């Protein structure tokens, strides 16, 4: 098949190769399997680790909060978790204003030889101007009450069963803590300023604010170190002096977008283990190594923008005074082990290859046939979409894409995940687009516009800031700032209709696949096709390798064809009798 519109070749990159055989080969798996090393164990938050004899009612906290169990906590002024173990069975709220939750004490000041700590069974919500400090760890982020500040020895974790959500906060520092859901920080900050006493000392209102000439709370930093986050970590639109993310275990994706920092040594994202994707765009300074002495991030999915696998970052970062020459260059991230994949059949049956089986609709009555599937970033779930737009979620993180069940003008034909987690898009054959979840924005559709051929698929951009629709004649329609038109097969005679597309996370280009296995590449490397090979069953879809150096084709009988060094064959259902044909695939 002719290679069409390939564009300029991608820039040569340096990549740490994934070890071969990192996962045990599995044939069709119809039972639960071991989660990969990158996937955060979501069962770690089974319940509170401490409790008092009786739960107290909701409380407004100002000053030290007495040890015990509370139904909820509202922070007013400065709330210190420094008087013993505190358990909150509901939510903790830090409202807008100069309010601070400080859970970074290791000792119980009132009772010698006992500890302080915070466990929240619900969520922590931080409003505009609010601040939160969770957990502390010797040598990395000292506890406020460490008796040896020059050589800290104390540590204290915090646990949040739900999510941490901060909207326009002054600052957020989370260390040595466990968050079962997402950690999301959007906007806010103390203003863009250089590193100095105003950045790290005092970090927040009411703490160490005795430095002469430094007003309380001006400008502060945000930091995430040595945490286990079951869902996604997302920091966007921060205007501050410094931001860091080190040694975190993230079960979903990590997104750092549009963060402007005064310190040229800011935006340091290192030594994280990320099961999903790593997305870094529009940061100033760009994502870098700085002087933290960390190592590349381990990414199970793909990495884009400033954190792409081929991007090189200064090590150490330049310093404004005195000037320091840039050190050796090193890759900001490296790929994880080879991914497995799932296949989905028309009846909702799931076939798992080197990834966990998390459930299916097979054997159940469903109102309309399943038309496609999308993986939750990090491999902790998948969503199946049927022709009515109803989305079936399987796995602990699959509920972010609720879907709809409605009478539509035309049936839904495909579903695409939000790369940063928390959402998905579905597309109908008339080009209508439906969005679900906080990270899946609506950018437009072809609904109401006459099409030459029906839409057959949808694919999201690597950074989640747009999506593509593809029609049976190979026409491509782009929506959103990140979806760049690279060409199409519209108006060109095809031997067989196009049935799907995939976006190259490395170049931002895309591939189209026809039912005979012909592949058309647009600003994406061409690795081969089955266009000249006789197939037992027609192709129904394709998927891109996380590193952009390969792709997978899947046929209606579940046959899998791999092209490029990044696509790893893990098995297929090609020789197995199926109740219904396969309609799509998704990578773990």
PDB file of N, CA, C and O in Angstrom, residues 4 64 90 120 160 171 176 178 188 240 249 255 291-292 339 393 472 485 500 510 512 534 546 551 556:
ATOM      1  N   UNK A   4       1.346   7.457   2.113  1.00  0.00           N
ATOM      2  CA  UNK A   4       0.820   8.753   1.703  1.00  0.00           C
ATOM      3  C   UNK A   4       1.084   9.791   2.773  1.00  0.00           C
ATOM      4  O   UNK A   4       0.856   9.547   3.957  1.00  0.00           O
ATOM      5  N   UNK A  64      -4.453  23.691  66.794  1.00  0.00           N
ATOM      6  CA  UNK A  64      -4.287  22.238  66.874  1.00  0.00           C
ATOM      7  C   UNK A  64      -5.637  21.531  66.994  1.00  0.00           C
ATOM      8  O   UNK A  64      -6.502  21.946  67.762  1.00  0.00           O
ATOM      9  N   UNK A  90     -15.426  11.562  56.734  1.00  0.00           N
ATOM     10  CA  UNK A  90     -15.965  12.226  55.555  1.00  0.00           C
ATOM     11  C   UNK A  90     -14.897  13.044  54.854  1.00  0.00           C
ATOM     12  O   UNK A  90     -13.804  12.551  54.590  1.00  0.00           O
ATOM     13  N   UNK A 120      -7.921  10.570  56.053  1.00  0.00           N
ATOM     14  CA  UNK A 120      -9.194  11.093  55.556  1.00  0.00           C
ATOM     15  C   UNK A 120      -9.849  10.015  54.699  1.00  0.00           C
ATOM     16  O   UNK A 120      -9.286   9.594  53.687  1.00  0.00           O
ATOM     17  N   UNK A 160      -5.235   9.751  52.301  1.00  0.00           N
ATOM     18  CA  UNK A 160      -6.512  10.258  51.797  1.00  0.00           C
ATOM     19  C   UNK A 160      -7.125   9.159  50.939  1.00  0.00           C
ATOM     20  O   UNK A 160      -6.570   8.788  49.907  1.00  0.00           O
ATOM     21  N   UNK A 171      -0.735  27.277  47.601  1.00  0.00           N
ATOM     22  CA  UNK A 171       0.311  26.281  47.434  1.00  0.00           C
ATOM     23  C   UNK A 171      -0.132  24.946  47.974  1.00  0.00           C
ATOM     24  O   UNK A 171      -0.992  24.863  48.847  1.00  0.00           O
ATOM     25  N   UNK A 176       5.285  11.859  51.216  1.00  0.00           N
ATOM     26  CA  UNK A 176       5.213  10.631  52.002  1.00  0.00           C
ATOM     27  C   UNK A 176       3.770  10.267  52.323  1.00  0.00           C
ATOM     28  O   UNK A 176       3.460   9.818  53.423  1.00  0.00           O
ATOM     29  N   UNK A 178      -0.369   8.884  50.876  1.00  0.00           N
ATOM     30  CA  UNK A 178      -1.117   8.017  49.981  1.00  0.00           C
ATOM     31  C   UNK A 178      -2.444   8.690  49.647  1.00  0.00           C
ATOM     32  O   UNK A 178      -3.190   9.076  50.553  1.00  0.00           O
ATOM     33  N   UNK A 188      -3.791  29.212  40.473  1.00  0.00           N
ATOM     34  CA  UNK A 188      -3.304  29.657  41.761  1.00  0.00           C
ATOM     35  C   UNK A 188      -1.809  29.859  41.812  1.00  0.00           C
ATOM     36  O   UNK A 188      -1.127  30.029  40.804  1.00  0.00           O
ATOM     37  N   UNK A 240       3.920  30.546  40.186  1.00  0.00           N
ATOM     38  CA  UNK A 240       4.585  30.510  41.487  1.00  0.00           C
ATOM     39  C   UNK A 240       6.088  30.610  41.274  1.00  0.00           C
ATOM     40  O   UNK A 240       6.550  31.011  40.202  1.00  0.00           O
ATOM     41  N   UNK A 249       4.669   7.296  42.915  1.00  0.00           N
ATOM     42  CA  UNK A 249       4.097   6.146  42.217  1.00  0.00           C
ATOM     43  C   UNK A 249       2.679   6.524  41.823  1.00  0.00           C
ATOM     44  O   UNK A 249       1.813   6.687  42.693  1.00  0.00           O
ATOM     45  N   UNK A 255       0.114  14.954  34.495  1.00  0.00           N
ATOM     46  CA  UNK A 255      -0.014  16.070  33.564  1.00  0.00           C
ATOM     47  C   UNK A 255       0.529  17.334  34.211  1.00  0.00           C
ATOM     48  O   UNK A 255       0.098  17.710  35.310  1.00  0.00           O
ATOM     49  N   UNK A 291      18.736  20.552  39.780  1.00  0.00           N
ATOM     50  CA  UNK A 291      19.864  20.095  40.590  1.00  0.00           C
ATOM     51  C   UNK A 291      19.440  19.035  41.597  1.00  0.00           C
ATOM     52  O   UNK A 291      20.106  18.824  42.604  1.00  0.00           O
ATOM     53  N   UNK A 292      18.315  18.355  41.329  1.00  0.00           N
ATOM     54  CA  UNK A 292      17.781  17.403  42.296  1.00  0.00           C
ATOM     55  C   UNK A 292      18.522  16.072  42.294  1.00  0.00           C
ATOM     56  O   UNK A 292      18.352  15.260  43.202  1.00  0.00           O
ATOM     57  N   UNK A 339       3.789  -3.131  26.486  1.00  0.00           N
ATOM     58  CA  UNK A 339       2.379  -3.218  26.884  1.00  0.00           C
ATOM     59  C   UNK A 339       1.708  -4.468  26.340  1.00  0.00           C
ATOM     60  O   UNK A 339       2.060  -4.974  25.277  1.00  0.00           O
ATOM     61  N   UNK A 393     -18.147   0.386  32.121  1.00  0.00           N
ATOM     62  CA  UNK A 393     -16.835   0.513  32.729  1.00  0.00           C
ATOM     63  C   UNK A 393     -16.436  -0.739  33.479  1.00  0.00           C
ATOM     64  O   UNK A 393     -17.236  -1.330  34.207  1.00  0.00           O
ATOM     65  N   UNK A 472     -15.178   6.806   6.361  1.00  0.00           N
ATOM     66  CA  UNK A 472     -14.893   5.584   5.605  1.00  0.00           C
ATOM     67  C   UNK A 472     -14.105   5.861   4.334  1.00  0.00           C
ATOM     68  O   UNK A 472     -13.405   4.967   3.836  1.00  0.00           O
ATOM     69  N   UNK A 485      -4.340  19.140  11.288  1.00  0.00           N
ATOM     70  CA  UNK A 485      -4.617  18.401  10.055  1.00  0.00           C
ATOM     71  C   UNK A 485      -3.316  18.137   9.318  1.00  0.00           C
ATOM     72  O   UNK A 485      -2.563  19.059   9.004  1.00  0.00           O
ATOM     73  N   UNK A 500     -10.459   2.719  10.707  1.00  0.00           N
ATOM     74  CA  UNK A 500      -9.986   3.242  11.979  1.00  0.00           C
ATOM     75  C   UNK A 500      -8.741   4.090  11.809  1.00  0.00           C
ATOM     76  O   UNK A 500      -8.171   4.205  10.715  1.00  0.00           O
ATOM     77  N   UNK A 510      -0.632  10.877  12.364  1.00  0.00           N
ATOM     78  CA  UNK A 510      -1.596   9.794  12.551  1.00  0.00           C
ATOM     79  C   UNK A 510      -1.519   8.800  11.395  1.00  0.00           C
ATOM     80  O   UNK A 510      -0.959   9.073  10.333  1.00  0.00           O
ATOM     81  N   UNK A 512      -4.045   5.878   9.262  1.00  0.00           N
ATOM     82  CA  UNK A 512      -5.366   5.347   8.936  1.00  0.00           C
ATOM     83  C   UNK A 512      -5.188   3.907   8.479  1.00  0.00           C
ATOM     84  O   UNK A 512      -4.183   3.573   7.846  1.00  0.00           O
ATOM     85  N   UNK A 534      -3.505 -11.754   1.835  1.00  0.00           N
ATOM     86  CA  UNK A 534      -4.866 -12.264   1.977  1.00  0.00           C
ATOM     87  C   UNK A 534      -5.201 -12.445   3.457  1.00  0.00           C
ATOM     88  O   UNK A 534      -4.440 -13.062   4.206  1.00  0.00           O
ATOM     89  N   UNK A 546       3.078   2.960  22.485  1.00  0.00           N
ATOM     90  CA  UNK A 546       3.282   4.143  23.330  1.00  0.00           C
ATOM     91  C   UNK A 546       4.493   4.974  22.967  1.00  0.00           C
ATOM     92  O   UNK A 546       4.510   6.179  23.191  1.00  0.00           O
ATOM     93  N   UNK A 551       2.849   0.112  15.396  1.00  0.00           N
ATOM     94  CA  UNK A 551       1.390   0.084  15.556  1.00  0.00           C
ATOM     95  C   UNK A 551       0.896  -1.347  15.417  1.00  0.00           C
ATOM     96  O   UNK A 551       1.595  -2.248  14.925  1.00  0.00           O
ATOM     97  N   UNK A 556     -11.295  -8.880  12.427  1.00  0.00           N
ATOM     98  CA  UNK A 556     -12.580  -9.258  13.014  1.00  0.00           C
ATOM     99  C   UNK A 556     -12.516 -10.603  13.718  1.00  0.00           C
ATOM    100  O   UNK A 556     -13.333 -10.879  14.608  1.00  0.00           O
TER     101      UNK A 556
END
